[in-house]
PDB file of C-alpha atoms in Angstrom:
ATOM      1  CA  UNK A   1       0.000   0.000   0.000  1.00  0.00           C
ATOM      2  CA  UNK A   2       0.880   3.667  -0.081  1.00  0.00           C
ATOM      3  CA  UNK A   3       3.643   4.762   2.267  1.00  0.00           C
ATOM      4  CA  UNK A   4       3.776   8.400   3.357  1.00  0.00           C
ATOM      5  CA  UNK A   5       6.768   9.762   5.249  1.00  0.00           C
ATOM      6  CA  UNK A   6       6.670  13.200   6.843  1.00  0.00           C
ATOM      7  CA  UNK A   7       9.591  15.235   8.156  1.00  0.00           C
ATOM      8  CA  UNK A   8      10.429  16.736  10.531  1.00  0.00           C
ATOM      9  CA  UNK A   9       8.372  15.360  13.393  1.00  0.00           C
ATOM     10  CA  UNK A  10       8.867  18.574  15.371  1.00  0.00           C
ATOM     11  CA  UNK A  11       9.754  22.056  14.185  1.00  0.00           C
ATOM     12  CA  UNK A  12      10.342  25.158  16.229  1.00  0.00           C
ATOM     13  CA  UNK A  13      10.697  28.568  14.579  1.00  0.00           C
ATOM     14  CA  UNK A  14      10.790  32.181  15.641  1.00  0.00           C
ATOM     15  CA  UNK A  15       7.777  34.329  14.854  1.00  0.00           C
ATOM     16  CA  UNK A  16       8.189  35.823  11.394  1.00  0.00           C
ATOM     17  CA  UNK A  17      10.429  33.042  10.102  1.00  0.00           C
ATOM     18  CA  UNK A  18       9.372  30.488   7.494  1.00  0.00           C
ATOM     19  CA  UNK A  19       8.536  26.858   8.155  1.00  0.00           C
ATOM     20  CA  UNK A  20       8.802  23.988   5.691  1.00  0.00           C
ATOM     21  CA  UNK A  21       7.424  20.486   6.135  1.00  0.00           C
ATOM     22  CA  UNK A  22       8.095  17.769   3.602  1.00  0.00           C
ATOM     23  CA  UNK A  23       6.346  14.524   2.698  1.00  0.00           C
ATOM     24  CA  UNK A  24       7.377  11.725   0.413  1.00  0.00           C
ATOM     25  CA  UNK A  25       5.119   9.026  -0.994  1.00  0.00           C
ATOM     26  CA  UNK A  26       5.520   5.773  -2.856  1.00  0.00           C
ATOM     27  CA  UNK A  27       2.542   5.335  -5.219  1.00  0.00           C
ATOM     28  CA  UNK A  28       3.198   7.194  -8.445  1.00  0.00           C
ATOM     29  CA  UNK A  29      -0.507   6.916  -9.366  1.00  0.00           C
ATOM     30  CA  UNK A  30      -1.497   9.251  -6.509  1.00  0.00           C
ATOM     31  CA  UNK A  31      -2.931  12.557  -7.702  1.00  0.00           C
ATOM     32  CA  UNK A  32      -4.313  14.418  -4.692  1.00  0.00           C
ATOM     33  CA  UNK A  33      -2.206  15.831  -1.863  1.00  0.00           C
ATOM     34  CA  UNK A  34      -3.920  17.699   0.978  1.00  0.00           C
ATOM     35  CA  UNK A  35      -2.456  19.285   4.103  1.00  0.00           C
ATOM     36  CA  UNK A  36      -4.270  19.443   7.420  1.00  0.00           C
ATOM     37  CA  UNK A  37      -3.811  21.540  10.535  1.00  0.00           C
ATOM     38  CA  UNK A  38      -4.811  20.061  13.864  1.00  0.00           C
ATOM     39  CA  UNK A  39      -5.127  22.407  16.810  1.00  0.00           C
ATOM     40  CA  UNK A  40      -5.153  21.137  20.356  1.00  0.00           C
ATOM     41  CA  UNK A  41      -8.342  19.273  21.191  1.00  0.00           C
ATOM     42  CA  UNK A  42      -9.748  19.505  17.675  1.00  0.00           C
ATOM     43  CA  UNK A  43      -9.998  17.414  14.564  1.00  0.00           C
ATOM     44  CA  UNK A  44      -7.754  17.976  11.536  1.00  0.00           C
ATOM     45  CA  UNK A  45      -8.846  20.749   9.203  1.00  0.00           C
ATOM     46  CA  UNK A  46      -7.906  21.081   5.556  1.00  0.00           C
ATOM     47  CA  UNK A  47      -5.712  24.136   4.960  1.00  0.00           C
ATOM     48  CA  UNK A  48      -4.494  23.626   1.405  1.00  0.00           C
ATOM     49  CA  UNK A  49      -4.368  20.929  -1.228  1.00  0.00           C
ATOM     50  CA  UNK A  50      -2.784  20.303  -4.595  1.00  0.00           C
ATOM     51  CA  UNK A  51      -3.526  18.019  -7.495  1.00  0.00           C
ATOM     52  CA  UNK A  52      -0.975  16.277  -9.632  1.00  0.00           C
ATOM     53  CA  UNK A  53      -1.421  18.521 -12.649  1.00  0.00           C
ATOM     54  CA  UNK A  54      -0.147  21.526 -10.686  1.00  0.00           C
ATOM     55  CA  UNK A  55       3.354  22.162  -9.365  1.00  0.00           C
ATOM     56  CA  UNK A  56       2.601  24.873  -6.814  1.00  0.00           C
ATOM     57  CA  UNK A  57      -0.377  26.433  -5.108  1.00  0.00           C
ATOM     58  CA  UNK A  58      -0.509  29.434  -2.784  1.00  0.00           C
ATOM     59  CA  UNK A  59      -3.055  30.772  -0.361  1.00  0.00           C
ATOM     60  CA  UNK A  60      -1.860  33.891   1.446  1.00  0.00           C
ATOM     61  CA  UNK A  61       0.969  32.792   3.760  1.00  0.00           C
ATOM     62  CA  UNK A  62       0.810  29.106   2.954  1.00  0.00           C
ATOM     63  CA  UNK A  63       1.912  27.302  -0.166  1.00  0.00           C
ATOM     64  CA  UNK A  64       2.317  23.728  -1.284  1.00  0.00           C
ATOM     65  CA  UNK A  65       4.774  22.484  -3.891  1.00  0.00           C
ATOM     66  CA  UNK A  66       4.650  19.126  -5.609  1.00  0.00           C
ATOM     67  CA  UNK A  67       7.409  17.228  -7.378  1.00  0.00           C
ATOM     68  CA  UNK A  68       5.760  14.210  -8.979  1.00  0.00           C
ATOM     69  CA  UNK A  69       8.982  12.895 -10.452  1.00  0.00           C
ATOM     70  CA  UNK A  70      10.661  12.758  -7.058  1.00  0.00           C
ATOM     71  CA  UNK A  71       7.376  11.866  -5.331  1.00  0.00           C
ATOM     72  CA  UNK A  72       7.504  14.518  -2.685  1.00  0.00           C
ATOM     73  CA  UNK A  73       5.456  17.558  -1.726  1.00  0.00           C
ATOM     74  CA  UNK A  74       6.039  20.290   0.802  1.00  0.00           C
ATOM     75  CA  UNK A  75       4.109  22.773   2.901  1.00  0.00           C
ATOM     76  CA  UNK A  76       5.592  26.256   3.199  1.00  0.00           C
ATOM     77  CA  UNK A  77       4.403  28.745   5.788  1.00  0.00           C
ATOM     78  CA  UNK A  78       5.856  32.228   5.561  1.00  0.00           C
ATOM     79  CA  UNK A  79       5.822  34.993   8.178  1.00  0.00           C
ATOM     80  CA  UNK A  80       4.827  32.511  10.849  1.00  0.00           C
ATOM     81  CA  UNK A  81       2.657  33.641  13.740  1.00  0.00           C
ATOM     82  CA  UNK A  82       2.051  32.052  17.156  1.00  0.00           C
ATOM     83  CA  UNK A  83      -1.413  30.933  16.006  1.00  0.00           C
ATOM     84  CA  UNK A  84       0.266  28.772  13.368  1.00  0.00           C
ATOM     85  CA  UNK A  85       1.431  26.522  16.218  1.00  0.00           C
ATOM     86  CA  UNK A  86      -0.303  23.176  15.709  1.00  0.00           C
ATOM     87  CA  UNK A  87       0.246  19.677  14.371  1.00  0.00           C
ATOM     88  CA  UNK A  88       0.312  19.501  10.583  1.00  0.00           C
ATOM     89  CA  UNK A  89      -0.452  16.362   8.592  1.00  0.00           C
ATOM     90  CA  UNK A  90       0.160  15.661   4.962  1.00  0.00           C
ATOM     91  CA  UNK A  91      -1.953  13.076   3.171  1.00  0.00           C
ATOM     92  CA  UNK A  92      -2.008  11.243  -0.118  1.00  0.00           C
ATOM     93  CA  UNK A  93      -5.564  10.933  -1.293  1.00  0.00           C
ATOM     94  CA  UNK A  94      -7.575  11.129   1.871  1.00  0.00           C
ATOM     95  CA  UNK A  95      -6.730   7.823   3.453  1.00  0.00           C
ATOM     96  CA  UNK A  96      -2.939   7.849   3.769  1.00  0.00           C
ATOM     97  CA  UNK A  97      -1.603  10.298   6.306  1.00  0.00           C
ATOM     98  CA  UNK A  98       1.882  11.217   7.355  1.00  0.00           C
ATOM     99  CA  UNK A  99       2.811  10.879  11.024  1.00  0.00           C
ATOM    100  CA  UNK A 100       2.461  14.609  11.635  1.00  0.00           C
ATOM    101  CA  UNK A 101       4.719  17.579  12.416  1.00  0.00           C
ATOM    102  CA  UNK A 102       4.349  19.557  15.606  1.00  0.00           C
ATOM    103  CA  UNK A 103       5.092  23.167  14.717  1.00  0.00           C
ATOM    104  CA  UNK A 104       5.842  25.635  17.482  1.00  0.00           C
ATOM    105  CA  UNK A 105       6.126  29.332  16.663  1.00  0.00           C
ATOM    106  CA  UNK A 106       7.873  31.254  19.411  1.00  0.00           C
ATOM    107  CA  UNK A 107       6.811  34.866  19.927  1.00  0.00           C
TER     108      UNK A 107
ATOM    109  CA  UNK B   1     -23.590  24.925  10.789  1.00  0.00           C
ATOM    110  CA  UNK B   2     -21.930  22.078   8.883  1.00  0.00           C
ATOM    111  CA  UNK B   3     -20.467  19.637  11.323  1.00  0.00           C
ATOM    112  CA  UNK B   4     -19.508  16.091  12.221  1.00  0.00           C
ATOM    113  CA  UNK B   5     -20.512  15.213  15.779  1.00  0.00           C
ATOM    114  CA  UNK B   6     -18.999  12.393  17.786  1.00  0.00           C
ATOM    115  CA  UNK B   7     -20.007  11.044  21.178  1.00  0.00           C
ATOM    116  CA  UNK B   8     -18.673  10.461  23.687  1.00  0.00           C
ATOM    117  CA  UNK B   9     -15.705  12.819  23.523  1.00  0.00           C
ATOM    118  CA  UNK B  10     -13.982  11.083  26.429  1.00  0.00           C
ATOM    119  CA  UNK B  11     -14.451   7.565  27.729  1.00  0.00           C
ATOM    120  CA  UNK B  12     -12.617   5.261  30.090  1.00  0.00           C
ATOM    121  CA  UNK B  13     -13.793   1.671  29.924  1.00  0.00           C
ATOM    122  CA  UNK B  14     -12.685  -1.793  30.972  1.00  0.00           C
ATOM    123  CA  UNK B  15     -11.396  -4.614  28.823  1.00  0.00           C
ATOM    124  CA  UNK B  16     -14.195  -6.611  27.231  1.00  0.00           C
ATOM    125  CA  UNK B  17     -17.040  -4.186  27.864  1.00  0.00           C
ATOM    126  CA  UNK B  18     -18.774  -3.432  24.569  1.00  0.00           C
ATOM    127  CA  UNK B  19     -18.964   0.207  23.603  1.00  0.00           C
ATOM    128  CA  UNK B  20     -20.218   2.329  20.727  1.00  0.00           C
ATOM    129  CA  UNK B  21     -18.934   5.685  19.572  1.00  0.00           C
ATOM    130  CA  UNK B  22     -21.595   7.514  17.627  1.00  0.00           C
ATOM    131  CA  UNK B  23     -20.966   9.772  14.643  1.00  0.00           C
ATOM    132  CA  UNK B  24     -23.446  11.998  12.893  1.00  0.00           C
ATOM    133  CA  UNK B  25     -23.051  14.505  10.035  1.00  0.00           C
ATOM    134  CA  UNK B  26     -25.514  17.130   8.878  1.00  0.00           C
ATOM    135  CA  UNK B  27     -24.124  17.753   5.389  1.00  0.00           C
ATOM    136  CA  UNK B  28     -25.880  14.914   3.535  1.00  0.00           C
ATOM    137  CA  UNK B  29     -22.471  13.430   2.746  1.00  0.00           C
ATOM    138  CA  UNK B  30     -22.327  10.005   1.140  1.00  0.00           C
ATOM    139  CA  UNK B  31     -18.834   9.096   2.329  1.00  0.00           C
ATOM    140  CA  UNK B  32     -18.027   8.550   6.006  1.00  0.00           C
ATOM    141  CA  UNK B  33     -15.017   7.012   7.704  1.00  0.00           C
ATOM    142  CA  UNK B  34     -13.332   6.344  11.024  1.00  0.00           C
ATOM    143  CA  UNK B  35      -9.677   6.924  11.877  1.00  0.00           C
ATOM    144  CA  UNK B  36      -7.566   6.339  14.907  1.00  0.00           C
ATOM    145  CA  UNK B  37      -4.697   8.635  15.787  1.00  0.00           C
ATOM    146  CA  UNK B  38      -1.697   7.351  17.686  1.00  0.00           C
ATOM    147  CA  UNK B  39       1.583   9.150  18.474  1.00  0.00           C
ATOM    148  CA  UNK B  40       4.103   8.791  15.677  1.00  0.00           C
ATOM    149  CA  UNK B  41       1.638   7.012  13.405  1.00  0.00           C
ATOM    150  CA  UNK B  42      -0.601   9.799  12.182  1.00  0.00           C
ATOM    151  CA  UNK B  43      -4.161   8.888  11.296  1.00  0.00           C
ATOM    152  CA  UNK B  44      -4.974   5.374  10.186  1.00  0.00           C
ATOM    153  CA  UNK B  45      -8.257   4.474   8.606  1.00  0.00           C
ATOM    154  CA  UNK B  46     -10.340   1.842  10.404  1.00  0.00           C
ATOM    155  CA  UNK B  47     -13.460   1.543   8.243  1.00  0.00           C
ATOM    156  CA  UNK B  48     -15.201   3.608   5.630  1.00  0.00           C
ATOM    157  CA  UNK B  49     -18.594   3.742   3.982  1.00  0.00           C
ATOM    158  CA  UNK B  50     -19.372   4.938   0.488  1.00  0.00           C
ATOM    159  CA  UNK B  51     -23.112   5.080   1.125  1.00  0.00           C
ATOM    160  CA  UNK B  52     -25.954   3.569   3.143  1.00  0.00           C
ATOM    161  CA  UNK B  53     -25.484  -0.164   3.724  1.00  0.00           C
ATOM    162  CA  UNK B  54     -22.028  -0.092   2.075  1.00  0.00           C
ATOM    163  CA  UNK B  55     -19.018  -0.441   4.377  1.00  0.00           C
ATOM    164  CA  UNK B  56     -15.428  -1.512   3.773  1.00  0.00           C
ATOM    165  CA  UNK B  57     -12.331  -2.172   5.826  1.00  0.00           C
ATOM    166  CA  UNK B  58      -9.586   0.385   6.044  1.00  0.00           C
ATOM    167  CA  UNK B  59      -6.028  -0.279   7.147  1.00  0.00           C
ATOM    168  CA  UNK B  60      -6.674  -1.284  10.769  1.00  0.00           C
ATOM    169  CA  UNK B  61     -10.159  -2.842  11.042  1.00  0.00           C
ATOM    170  CA  UNK B  62      -9.362  -5.624  13.526  1.00  0.00           C
ATOM    171  CA  UNK B  63     -11.425  -5.369  16.692  1.00  0.00           C
ATOM    172  CA  UNK B  64     -13.911  -2.882  15.244  1.00  0.00           C
ATOM    173  CA  UNK B  65     -17.305  -2.979  13.574  1.00  0.00           C
ATOM    174  CA  UNK B  66     -19.358  -0.310  11.886  1.00  0.00           C
ATOM    175  CA  UNK B  67     -22.817   0.058  10.442  1.00  0.00           C
ATOM    176  CA  UNK B  68     -24.434   2.506   8.024  1.00  0.00           C
ATOM    177  CA  UNK B  69     -28.179   2.163   8.299  1.00  0.00           C
ATOM    178  CA  UNK B  70     -28.814   5.854   7.709  1.00  0.00           C
ATOM    179  CA  UNK B  71     -26.900   8.341   5.605  1.00  0.00           C
ATOM    180  CA  UNK B  72     -26.140  10.701   8.472  1.00  0.00           C
ATOM    181  CA  UNK B  73     -24.947   8.165  11.075  1.00  0.00           C
ATOM    182  CA  UNK B  74     -21.886   5.923  11.149  1.00  0.00           C
ATOM    183  CA  UNK B  75     -21.300   4.383  14.588  1.00  0.00           C
ATOM    184  CA  UNK B  76     -18.060   2.650  15.533  1.00  0.00           C
ATOM    185  CA  UNK B  77     -18.506  -0.453  17.655  1.00  0.00           C
ATOM    186  CA  UNK B  78     -15.902  -2.111  19.831  1.00  0.00           C
ATOM    187  CA  UNK B  79     -17.414  -5.479  20.718  1.00  0.00           C
ATOM    188  CA  UNK B  80     -14.682  -6.469  23.182  1.00  0.00           C
ATOM    189  CA  UNK B  81     -12.291  -3.550  23.730  1.00  0.00           C
ATOM    190  CA  UNK B  82      -8.673  -4.243  24.585  1.00  0.00           C
ATOM    191  CA  UNK B  83      -5.969  -1.905  25.926  1.00  0.00           C
ATOM    192  CA  UNK B  84      -4.326  -1.650  22.484  1.00  0.00           C
ATOM    193  CA  UNK B  85      -7.466   0.131  21.310  1.00  0.00           C
ATOM    194  CA  UNK B  86      -6.708   3.021  23.622  1.00  0.00           C
ATOM    195  CA  UNK B  87      -6.474   5.884  21.156  1.00  0.00           C
ATOM    196  CA  UNK B  88      -7.949   9.105  19.812  1.00  0.00           C
ATOM    197  CA  UNK B  89     -10.695   8.358  17.302  1.00  0.00           C
ATOM    198  CA  UNK B  90     -11.956  10.607  14.543  1.00  0.00           C
ATOM    199  CA  UNK B  91     -15.040  10.314  12.413  1.00  0.00           C
ATOM    200  CA  UNK B  92     -15.020  12.079   9.049  1.00  0.00           C
ATOM    201  CA  UNK B  93     -17.318  12.675   6.100  1.00  0.00           C
ATOM    202  CA  UNK B  94     -17.219  14.040   2.553  1.00  0.00           C
ATOM    203  CA  UNK B  95     -19.404  14.270  -0.540  1.00  0.00           C
ATOM    204  CA  UNK B  96     -17.941  11.301  -2.357  1.00  0.00           C
ATOM    205  CA  UNK B  97     -14.970   8.995  -2.447  1.00  0.00           C
ATOM    206  CA  UNK B  98     -12.115  11.331  -1.529  1.00  0.00           C
ATOM    207  CA  UNK B  99      -9.340   8.930  -2.426  1.00  0.00           C
ATOM    208  CA  UNK B 100      -8.680  10.394  -5.859  1.00  0.00           C
ATOM    209  CA  UNK B 101     -11.275  13.041  -6.504  1.00  0.00           C
ATOM    210  CA  UNK B 102     -10.227  15.368  -3.739  1.00  0.00           C
ATOM    211  CA  UNK B 103     -13.572  15.964  -2.065  1.00  0.00           C
ATOM    212  CA  UNK B 104     -12.869  17.856   1.138  1.00  0.00           C
ATOM    213  CA  UNK B 105     -13.040  15.710   4.243  1.00  0.00           C
ATOM    214  CA  UNK B 106     -14.614  17.147   7.389  1.00  0.00           C
ATOM    215  CA  UNK B 107     -13.458  15.699  10.686  1.00  0.00           C
ATOM    216  CA  UNK B 108     -15.252  15.481  13.984  1.00  0.00           C
ATOM    217  CA  UNK B 109     -13.558  16.775  17.123  1.00  0.00           C
ATOM    218  CA  UNK B 110     -12.357  13.379  18.238  1.00  0.00           C
ATOM    219  CA  UNK B 111     -13.139  10.826  20.926  1.00  0.00           C
ATOM    220  CA  UNK B 112     -10.512   9.936  23.505  1.00  0.00           C
ATOM    221  CA  UNK B 113     -10.919   6.292  24.435  1.00  0.00           C
ATOM    222  CA  UNK B 114      -8.983   4.589  27.237  1.00  0.00           C
ATOM    223  CA  UNK B 115      -9.334   0.851  27.789  1.00  0.00           C
ATOM    224  CA  UNK B 116      -7.991  -0.414  31.116  1.00  0.00           C
TER     225      UNK B 116
END
């Protein structure tokens, strides 16, 4: 089955810096790559997604890039703020999730 | 307000005592699923349902049952809970099969289950 690896498992940045989280996958047939944010005590919430016919997608301070040849995709958060602190999950399709990255943004 | 509602949110139970975690969505979604979340493992799918009376196993179905008698409800049943089922459980729903089409999945707020 599909194998999704997510790195790093924890990430600490200073407010205003950028944060990058990367995921790699194994099934070259995959064509949908969402990212979720999970705040404490809540369920995951979709923040951005990308399909295989697109290389990059942006939404304000967040962006996702996809390299289908190398089978990896990344979440980029610029100008981080304390409220960005959460656990972030990548997924391939909607049933294969990475292990999660705990992002801490220090004021 | 569009939402997925799970109950109970927190439960401590004993080994072998049957329990049911209910899940209800108010968005008329066809697709519903259950996940468990464990440290270092992310979310793993337990069961899913494409529509009423249609259910299928996910990656970790052992020890669980589900039913889909109505479109809005998708309960998760643990017939004989064991300590290794201690976990955080999430119910989710979407319009259709999200595997390839990219229909947005909506998650419930989670149910913390401890089996002692």
